[in-house]
Amino acid sequence: MDRRINKLDAKIIDKTKELVKDHRRVLTDLADLMSYSFDASFGTYIPDVVIQPKSTKEVADLVKLANQEKIPVYPRGQSTSLSGGPLPVKGGMVLDLSKMNEKLIIDEEDLVAIVSPGVLTSEIHKAAENKGLMYPPDPSSSHVSTIGGNLAENSGGPRGLKYGVTKDYVIGLEVVTPEGEIIRTGGRTVKNVTGYDLTKLIVGSEGTLGIITEATLRLIPKPPATETMMAIFQDLVDSGRAISKILSSGILPSKMELMDQASIIAVENYQPCGLPTDAEAIILIEMDGHPHAIRDEIEKAEKICKEVGAKEVRLAHSQKEREELWKARKLVSPAIVKIKPTKISEDATVPRSKIPDMFRKLKEIKEKYNIHLVVFGHAGDGNLHPNIIADKRDQEEMKRVEMAVAEIFKAAVELGGTLSGEHGIGTMKAPFMEMELGSIGLDMMKRIKEAWDPNHIMNPGKIFPEPGQKLVLTE
Ligand SMILES: Cc1cc2nc3c(=O)[nH]c(=O)nc-3n(C[C@H](O)[C@H](O)[C@H](O)COP(=O)(O)OP(=O)(O)OC[C@H]3O[C@@H](n4cnc5c(N)ncnc54)[C@H](O)[C@@H]3O)c2cc1C
């Protein structure tokens, strides 16, 4: 798209006001525009107008107008993206879908939830659990992120190890296409093999192929019981071996989370939880299912951890003790930003067997670039979160961070992994796409984009790198 609009014509703003009758939902004041200029990653881009649609028709009418006038459109949920997804990098229109949050229907008979895009994911969890059901995808941001954002990013969380990610629970969508048409994909049945799977194509497309205005999600029965265990290791590589051994023994925990020594120290300095700061790694394991079966499994997992060299294993005997064990993991993010204010949160993911190699590589990168690197995350599925803690006012440090991030991505891809296990590509990882997909692989994706969005109005500047685009973390 060659038309970069810094200031939308007054005529176009007037047209949006004709389409959205309540003018309070069309925002043009600088203070409002500023509050829509950032997400949870890097960079500040001020849109020309922000519109808060309340219905599919409003979305469709606005997109039709944008397509006619060739105005960039940026769908946005709650802007918790860690990869730059909703940033209006080319100006234009931000459509704030978080206000479209009225529908949340749980159908126990069909085992589905039907939801508007702006519903918070935690609200879906609550509504399903009230009926003895479960919506498994559980991004850590579920209390602040929308289901529309989760669908667009194909988000996952700790439960991904056993249950998979968002795409595994979406069976139908209503979508406004980049030309402003309304389509339905999939349906209400778990089995549906009619034609191309457009549902799965839209999920994870990061708002570049259309705007999700309704979703039908698959629910499952809520497991009746859970067991939790914390295993403490003197050696990080032993913890990796314990993870592999548990998984190959036929046990499938619902969560298997890791904290490295830097995370343990950060938590103990922030809010002491009684963690040993001399330990190199902690793994937290949760099983869910029938109470007798998971009791047996947790004992087996305990035995394996001890055989592999765990220095200590703590088992929770009540809900309170379970929460105590998880508290440490939940504190990692707030604890590490006390060290320095800027957190670059990566989600490079490797095949499970390569976790120890990735640990070694991360250690080398940390030393080579002299950076503060903390590793935690969903070790059970290879989705590590190397987090670099820095200060964005220190330009020299940020340059070292840029080089370190590039090397982390390279290491993950070389080990047979991927740039992103859950945060998406957005602006932050676009420069590395060809490294993972190859030029033809990337070109096939571009052709899909071209067919869906011939005027390139839908979330331009995302996923696909501009010629010569590099990762830049300085402003
Ligand atoms: C503290 C914290 C913890 C996090 N933990 C996790 C985690 O465990 N797992 C994980 O996967 N992510 C995690 N994230 C990242 C983020 O929360 C997810 O990517 C989330 O899905 C984004 O939802 P959102 O509503 O904020 O969407 P936004 O950030 O507003 O948008 C994200 C993308 O979705 C597009 N989009 C939004 N709504 C729509 C729609 N209706 N139709 C089409 N496109 C749309 C946007 O254009 C953008 O590309 C975390 C973020 C934070 C800040």
XYZ file of C-alpha atoms and ligand atoms in Angstrom:
528
model
C 0.000 0.000 0.000
C 1.517 3.317 -1.005
C -1.016 5.624 0.590
C 0.181 6.413 4.085
C -2.466 8.469 5.800
C -1.231 10.616 8.621
C -4.343 12.632 8.916
C -7.594 11.208 7.649
C -9.640 13.653 5.626
C -12.416 15.265 7.636
C -14.741 13.904 4.940
C -13.817 10.313 5.784
C -14.164 10.900 9.526
C -17.657 12.281 8.808
C -18.478 9.147 6.819
C -17.414 6.915 9.739
C -19.737 8.967 11.954
C -22.585 8.272 9.561
C -21.875 4.541 9.861
C -21.459 4.549 13.648
C -24.418 6.516 14.840
C -23.115 7.054 18.369
C -20.351 9.603 17.743
C -18.815 8.973 21.170
C -17.536 5.749 19.637
C -15.491 7.616 16.994
C -12.370 8.975 18.698
C -10.139 11.647 17.173
C -8.769 13.566 20.187
C -5.005 13.264 20.482
C -5.232 11.977 24.059
C -7.516 9.129 22.909
C -5.372 8.372 19.869
C -2.257 8.227 22.064
C -3.844 5.605 24.292
C -4.307 3.397 21.212
C -0.728 3.901 19.994
C 1.054 1.061 21.796
C 0.771 -2.588 22.826
C 2.811 -4.709 25.245
C 5.795 -4.778 22.829
C 7.793 -1.965 21.237
C 7.065 1.188 19.314
C 4.452 3.952 19.393
C 2.280 4.654 16.332
C -0.583 7.109 16.477
C -3.695 6.181 14.464
C -5.788 8.829 12.682
C -9.057 7.622 14.114
C -10.207 4.964 16.573
C -13.656 3.458 16.199
C -15.385 1.231 18.734
C -17.880 -0.844 16.717
C -20.667 -2.660 18.523
C -22.020 -4.909 15.768
C -20.889 -7.006 12.826
C -22.741 -4.656 10.488
C -20.825 -1.650 11.793
C -17.538 -3.526 11.330
C -18.512 -4.558 7.791
C -19.606 -1.017 6.821
C -16.403 0.496 8.195
C -14.196 -2.032 6.420
C -16.078 -1.429 3.144
C -15.386 2.280 3.491
C -11.724 1.641 4.318
C -11.380 -0.677 1.332
C -12.937 1.850 -1.034
C -10.696 4.632 0.251
C -7.640 2.353 0.710
C -7.261 3.225 4.374
C -5.282 0.883 6.659
C -7.475 -0.913 9.216
C -6.073 -2.264 12.475
C -8.263 -4.692 14.439
C -7.511 -4.529 18.132
C -8.581 -6.423 21.224
C -6.985 -5.328 24.490
C -3.547 -4.632 22.973
C -1.671 -7.084 25.194
C 0.224 -8.351 22.138
C 3.911 -8.979 22.756
C 4.764 -8.923 19.046
C 3.329 -5.596 17.828
C 0.140 -7.119 16.325
C -2.362 -4.270 16.809
C 0.065 -1.347 16.285
C -1.217 1.108 13.623
C 2.188 1.309 11.952
C 0.854 3.029 8.835
C -1.708 5.284 10.477
C -5.361 4.930 9.479
C -8.183 3.354 11.434
C -8.020 1.308 14.615
C -11.137 -0.785 15.230
C -11.382 -1.458 18.955
C -13.239 -4.779 19.138
C -13.013 -4.998 22.930
C -16.325 -3.126 23.155
C -18.074 -5.859 21.160
C -18.402 -8.150 24.168
C -22.074 -8.903 24.683
C -22.446 -12.503 23.571
C -21.251 -15.394 25.768
C -23.508 -18.424 25.364
C -22.597 -21.840 26.764
C -24.472 -24.691 25.097
C -24.032 -27.753 27.326
C -25.695 -30.115 24.894
C -23.526 -29.279 21.883
C -20.497 -28.638 24.160
C -19.804 -25.254 22.572
C -19.463 -21.612 23.559
C -20.589 -18.868 21.184
C -18.844 -15.594 21.857
C -18.371 -12.046 20.638
C -14.755 -11.069 19.889
C -14.378 -8.644 22.803
C -15.227 -11.130 25.566
C -12.291 -11.633 27.954
C -10.948 -15.180 27.811
C -11.189 -15.516 31.609
C -14.953 -14.842 31.325
C -15.240 -17.842 28.998
C -13.266 -19.959 31.494
C -15.614 -18.896 34.286
C -18.824 -19.442 32.323
C -17.714 -22.906 31.139
C -16.566 -23.963 34.615
C -19.903 -22.901 36.111
C -21.447 -25.605 33.950
C -18.830 -28.262 34.784
C -17.040 -27.685 31.453
C -13.648 -26.365 30.424
C -12.307 -24.111 27.658
C -8.689 -25.342 27.752
C -6.582 -22.569 26.084
C -5.209 -20.521 28.985
C -2.804 -17.730 28.021
C -1.336 -16.114 31.144
C -2.974 -12.903 29.966
C -6.472 -14.437 29.965
C -7.746 -11.898 32.526
C -6.807 -9.008 30.268
C -6.919 -10.345 26.713
C -9.930 -10.825 24.438
C -10.957 -14.033 22.712
C -10.683 -12.144 19.373
C -7.023 -11.385 20.130
C -6.448 -14.984 21.279
C -7.960 -16.301 18.041
C -5.951 -13.924 15.870
C -2.715 -14.881 17.676
C -3.598 -18.566 18.109
C -2.651 -18.109 21.749
C -1.633 -20.869 24.089
C -0.714 -21.305 27.705
C 0.583 -23.767 30.275
C -2.224 -26.246 29.518
C -1.043 -26.434 25.877
C 1.127 -29.414 26.771
C -1.905 -31.664 27.242
C -4.730 -29.803 25.539
C -3.201 -27.879 22.624
C -3.774 -24.225 21.744
C -6.604 -21.931 20.624
C -6.857 -23.404 17.105
C -7.657 -26.815 18.562
C -10.871 -25.444 20.117
C -12.323 -23.262 17.342
C -14.917 -24.867 15.139
C -16.640 -21.902 13.565
C -16.153 -18.207 12.924
C -17.988 -15.194 11.598
C -15.505 -12.991 9.768
C -15.632 -9.623 8.035
C -13.377 -9.924 4.992
C -10.967 -7.147 3.964
C -13.526 -6.152 1.320
C -16.217 -5.731 3.959
C -18.214 -8.899 3.259
C -19.521 -11.094 6.092
C -18.702 -14.811 5.884
C -19.126 -17.844 8.116
C -16.495 -20.565 8.298
C -16.805 -24.035 9.865
C -19.895 -24.494 12.018
C -21.124 -26.059 15.222
C -19.909 -29.629 14.689
C -16.564 -31.024 15.785
C -16.268 -32.903 12.501
C -16.430 -30.688 9.416
C -14.357 -31.442 6.341
C -16.224 -29.376 3.765
C -13.669 -27.706 1.526
C -10.660 -25.698 2.620
C -10.383 -25.130 6.359
C -10.803 -21.360 6.414
C -11.402 -21.431 10.169
C -7.854 -22.620 10.786
C -6.520 -20.171 8.188
C -8.065 -17.212 10.011
C -6.942 -18.423 13.436
C -3.363 -17.217 13.851
C -3.553 -14.839 10.865
C -3.002 -11.909 13.242
C -5.787 -9.752 11.859
C -4.256 -9.682 8.366
C -7.030 -11.638 6.602
C -10.153 -10.224 8.197
C -11.907 -9.326 11.412
C -13.412 -12.013 13.636
C -16.843 -10.886 14.807
C -18.067 -14.131 16.396
C -16.573 -17.509 17.310
C -17.913 -20.957 18.131
C -15.545 -22.683 20.550
C -15.392 -26.339 21.538
C -15.655 -27.160 25.248
C -14.701 -30.335 27.093
C -15.790 -31.782 30.445
C -13.842 -30.248 33.327
C -11.412 -32.797 34.822
C -12.623 -33.732 38.326
C -9.300 -33.348 40.175
C -5.765 -31.897 39.989
C -2.461 -32.684 41.693
C 0.544 -30.342 41.843
C 4.218 -30.935 42.481
C 7.386 -28.803 42.571
C 10.756 -30.432 41.799
C 13.975 -28.565 42.578
C 17.191 -29.255 40.649
C 20.822 -28.287 41.237
C 21.504 -28.718 37.532
C 19.448 -27.156 34.736
C 20.257 -29.965 32.304
C 18.946 -32.550 34.840
C 15.628 -30.695 34.902
C 15.477 -31.021 31.098
C 16.136 -34.746 31.404
C 13.399 -35.097 34.014
C 10.919 -33.420 31.647
C 11.794 -35.802 28.788
C 11.703 -38.866 31.057
C 8.305 -38.035 32.535
C 6.816 -37.506 29.086
C 8.313 -40.680 27.657
C 7.057 -42.707 30.633
C 3.488 -42.349 29.364
C 2.397 -39.603 31.763
C 0.888 -36.498 30.193
C 0.764 -33.676 32.749
C -1.635 -30.806 32.107
C 1.163 -28.322 32.858
C 4.920 -28.545 33.149
C 6.488 -25.148 33.828
C 10.113 -24.235 34.348
C 11.927 -21.473 36.238
C 15.688 -21.028 35.912
C 17.984 -19.751 38.659
C 17.733 -16.114 37.557
C 13.918 -16.340 37.833
C 14.173 -18.009 41.264
C 16.482 -15.273 42.568
C 14.284 -12.519 41.096
C 11.184 -13.956 42.819
C 12.953 -14.367 46.166
C 14.207 -10.767 46.015
C 10.733 -9.527 45.107
C 8.428 -11.558 47.369
C 10.139 -14.423 49.210
C 8.363 -17.747 48.661
C 10.893 -20.050 50.339
C 12.590 -21.092 47.087
C 16.240 -22.223 47.279
C 18.261 -19.563 45.448
C 21.178 -21.963 44.921
C 19.001 -24.257 42.756
C 19.561 -24.038 38.987
C 15.981 -24.933 38.058
C 12.515 -25.618 39.360
C 9.822 -27.517 37.498
C 6.204 -27.246 38.454
C 4.052 -30.147 37.351
C 0.278 -30.389 37.357
C -1.800 -33.462 36.525
C -5.538 -33.398 35.984
C -8.068 -36.191 35.570
C -9.584 -38.916 37.749
C -8.348 -38.546 41.376
C -7.023 -42.130 41.651
C -5.242 -42.007 38.294
C -3.492 -38.699 38.915
C -2.408 -39.715 42.459
C -0.639 -42.647 40.881
C 0.865 -40.445 38.139
C 2.148 -37.766 40.481
C 3.919 -40.425 42.570
C 5.505 -41.824 39.402
C 6.643 -38.328 38.358
C 8.101 -37.758 41.840
C 10.080 -41.000 41.568
C 11.432 -40.030 38.119
C 12.525 -36.572 39.310
C 14.387 -38.102 42.241
C 16.061 -40.705 40.014
C 17.254 -37.967 37.670
C 18.759 -36.013 40.569
C 16.128 -33.654 41.989
C 17.407 -32.234 45.256
C 13.887 -31.879 46.651
C 10.296 -32.603 45.633
C 7.348 -30.794 47.209
C 3.810 -32.188 46.812
C 0.711 -30.095 47.458
C -1.906 -31.684 49.751
C -4.633 -29.043 49.538
C -5.892 -26.304 47.247
C -4.079 -23.759 49.442
C -0.773 -25.608 49.106
C -1.353 -25.908 45.354
C -1.787 -22.149 45.074
C 1.359 -21.622 47.173
C 3.403 -23.730 44.748
C 2.064 -21.841 41.695
C 2.567 -18.447 43.344
C 6.312 -18.487 42.616
C 5.738 -19.034 38.869
C 3.101 -16.300 38.734
C 5.507 -13.849 40.358
C 8.278 -14.298 37.786
C 7.029 -11.605 35.370
C 6.444 -8.855 37.960
C 9.685 -9.837 39.766
C 11.980 -9.545 36.766
C 10.841 -6.049 35.797
C 12.077 -4.879 39.201
C 15.593 -5.657 37.953
C 15.353 -3.270 34.971
C 12.273 -1.666 33.450
C 12.301 -3.080 29.898
C 11.319 -6.698 29.308
C 11.757 -8.316 25.919
C 9.681 -11.446 26.167
C 10.477 -14.109 23.587
C 8.747 -17.388 22.882
C 11.094 -19.256 20.590
C 10.064 -22.896 20.719
C 12.077 -26.051 20.120
C 11.228 -29.747 19.849
C 11.093 -31.186 23.372
C 14.211 -33.293 22.903
C 16.202 -30.133 22.108
C 15.389 -28.294 25.348
C 18.805 -29.031 26.930
C 20.562 -27.820 23.705
C 18.497 -24.649 23.749
C 19.433 -24.031 27.386
C 23.109 -24.340 26.493
C 22.682 -21.973 23.536
C 20.853 -19.403 25.664
C 23.680 -19.495 28.197
C 26.222 -18.801 25.429
C 24.138 -15.914 24.060
C 23.766 -14.419 27.532
C 27.548 -14.429 28.019
C 28.411 -13.321 24.481
C 26.215 -10.202 24.622
C 26.538 -9.598 28.355
C 22.784 -9.327 28.826
C 20.434 -10.100 31.695
C 18.643 -13.184 30.390
C 16.025 -15.052 32.402
C 14.428 -18.281 31.202
C 11.074 -19.623 32.258
C 8.040 -21.010 30.516
C 6.202 -24.016 29.266
C 9.095 -26.428 29.180
C 6.834 -29.452 28.710
C 6.031 -28.428 25.138
C 9.393 -26.854 24.298
C 7.918 -23.348 24.448
C 10.561 -21.537 26.472
C 10.316 -17.871 27.361
C 13.784 -16.370 27.271
C 13.190 -12.881 28.699
C 15.804 -10.198 28.360
C 15.713 -7.533 31.036
C 17.145 -4.211 29.934
C 16.617 -0.466 30.044
C 15.376 1.020 26.795
C 16.981 4.376 27.646
C 20.361 2.658 27.314
C 20.772 2.594 23.515
C 24.040 0.674 23.610
C 22.478 -2.083 25.729
C 19.455 -2.232 23.410
C 21.734 -2.775 20.402
C 23.284 -5.784 22.195
C 19.775 -7.013 22.979
C 18.778 -6.756 19.294
C 21.727 -8.961 18.316
C 20.978 -11.427 21.120
C 17.301 -11.720 20.100
C 18.300 -12.413 16.485
C 20.610 -15.174 17.709
C 17.901 -16.697 19.900
C 15.598 -16.975 16.870
C 18.389 -18.452 14.764
C 19.200 -21.031 17.455
C 15.547 -22.088 17.752
C 15.128 -22.523 13.995
C 18.450 -24.384 13.673
C 17.308 -26.802 16.389
C 14.211 -27.611 14.336
C 11.966 -25.187 16.239
C 10.060 -22.028 15.434
C 10.188 -18.241 15.893
C 6.996 -18.207 17.885
C 5.184 -20.752 20.026
C 2.505 -18.344 21.134
C 3.102 -14.599 20.790
C 2.834 -14.396 16.991
C 4.955 -12.549 14.437
C 3.521 -9.005 14.292
C 6.241 -6.458 13.604
C 8.841 -7.925 15.952
C 9.549 -11.205 14.169
C 8.674 -10.238 10.589
C 12.371 -9.758 9.660
C 13.060 -13.408 10.532
C 10.162 -15.045 8.657
C 12.166 -16.060 5.610
C 14.751 -17.738 7.840
C 12.093 -20.178 9.058
C 9.836 -20.522 6.017
C 12.240 -20.083 3.097
C 11.498 -17.639 0.285
C 8.952 -19.871 -1.469
C 7.159 -20.732 1.772
C 6.886 -17.047 2.590
C 5.753 -16.254 -0.952
C 2.900 -18.804 -0.707
C 1.693 -16.990 2.409
C 1.939 -13.638 0.613
C -0.186 -15.022 -2.227
C -2.915 -15.970 0.244
C -2.786 -12.459 1.684
C -2.946 -10.962 -1.826
C -6.043 -13.004 -2.702
C -7.911 -12.081 0.485
C -6.851 -8.461 0.733
C -6.072 -7.081 -2.749
C -5.830 -3.496 -1.486
C -3.589 -4.440 1.468
C -5.715 -2.558 3.954
C -5.976 -5.188 6.683
C -3.326 -4.779 9.388
C -0.559 -3.791 6.937
C 3.036 -3.929 8.169
C 2.537 -7.205 10.058
C 3.904 -10.727 9.544
C 5.474 -9.957 6.148
C 8.795 -8.077 6.256
C 9.221 -4.873 4.291
C 12.342 -5.009 2.048
C 15.429 -4.738 4.281
C 13.383 -4.658 7.502
C 15.455 -5.370 10.620
C 14.559 -5.811 14.271
C 14.906 -2.396 15.909
C 14.457 -1.981 19.636
C 15.575 1.628 19.914
C 13.204 4.551 19.367
C 1.483 -10.367 30.868
C 1.197 -11.031 29.544
C 1.145 -12.410 29.501
C 0.901 -13.038 28.273
N 0.837 -14.395 28.253
C 0.555 -15.021 27.097
C 0.470 -16.451 27.063
O 0.611 -17.152 28.058
N 0.186 -17.023 25.875
C -0.014 -16.294 24.741
O -0.278 -16.891 23.699
N 0.078 -14.952 24.734
C 0.350 -14.299 25.885
N 0.436 -12.933 25.896
C 0.254 -12.175 24.634
C -1.188 -11.650 24.398
O -1.901 -11.531 25.602
C -1.951 -12.569 23.453
O -1.359 -12.531 22.174
C -3.448 -12.218 23.313
O -4.076 -13.183 22.521
C -3.709 -10.838 22.707
O -5.073 -10.518 22.933
P -5.592 -9.019 22.870
O -7.056 -9.017 23.092
O -4.798 -8.161 23.795
O -5.279 -8.656 21.381
P -4.389 -7.446 20.717
O -3.081 -7.412 21.414
O -5.234 -6.234 20.782
O -4.281 -7.952 19.279
C -3.492 -9.069 18.958
C -3.628 -9.372 17.459
O -4.935 -9.796 17.182
C -5.552 -8.987 16.179
N -6.961 -8.932 16.570
C -7.489 -8.583 17.764
N -8.824 -8.762 17.754
C -9.146 -9.244 16.520
C -10.357 -9.645 15.886
N -11.533 -9.604 16.530
N -10.296 -10.066 14.607
C -9.127 -10.138 13.946
N -7.947 -9.786 14.494
C -7.963 -9.354 15.760
C -4.797 -7.680 16.231
O -4.823 -7.008 14.993
C -3.389 -8.170 16.563
O -2.736 -8.595 15.398
C 0.712 -12.266 27.092
C 0.755 -10.876 27.167
C 1.002 -10.264 28.367
C 1.052 -8.763 28.408
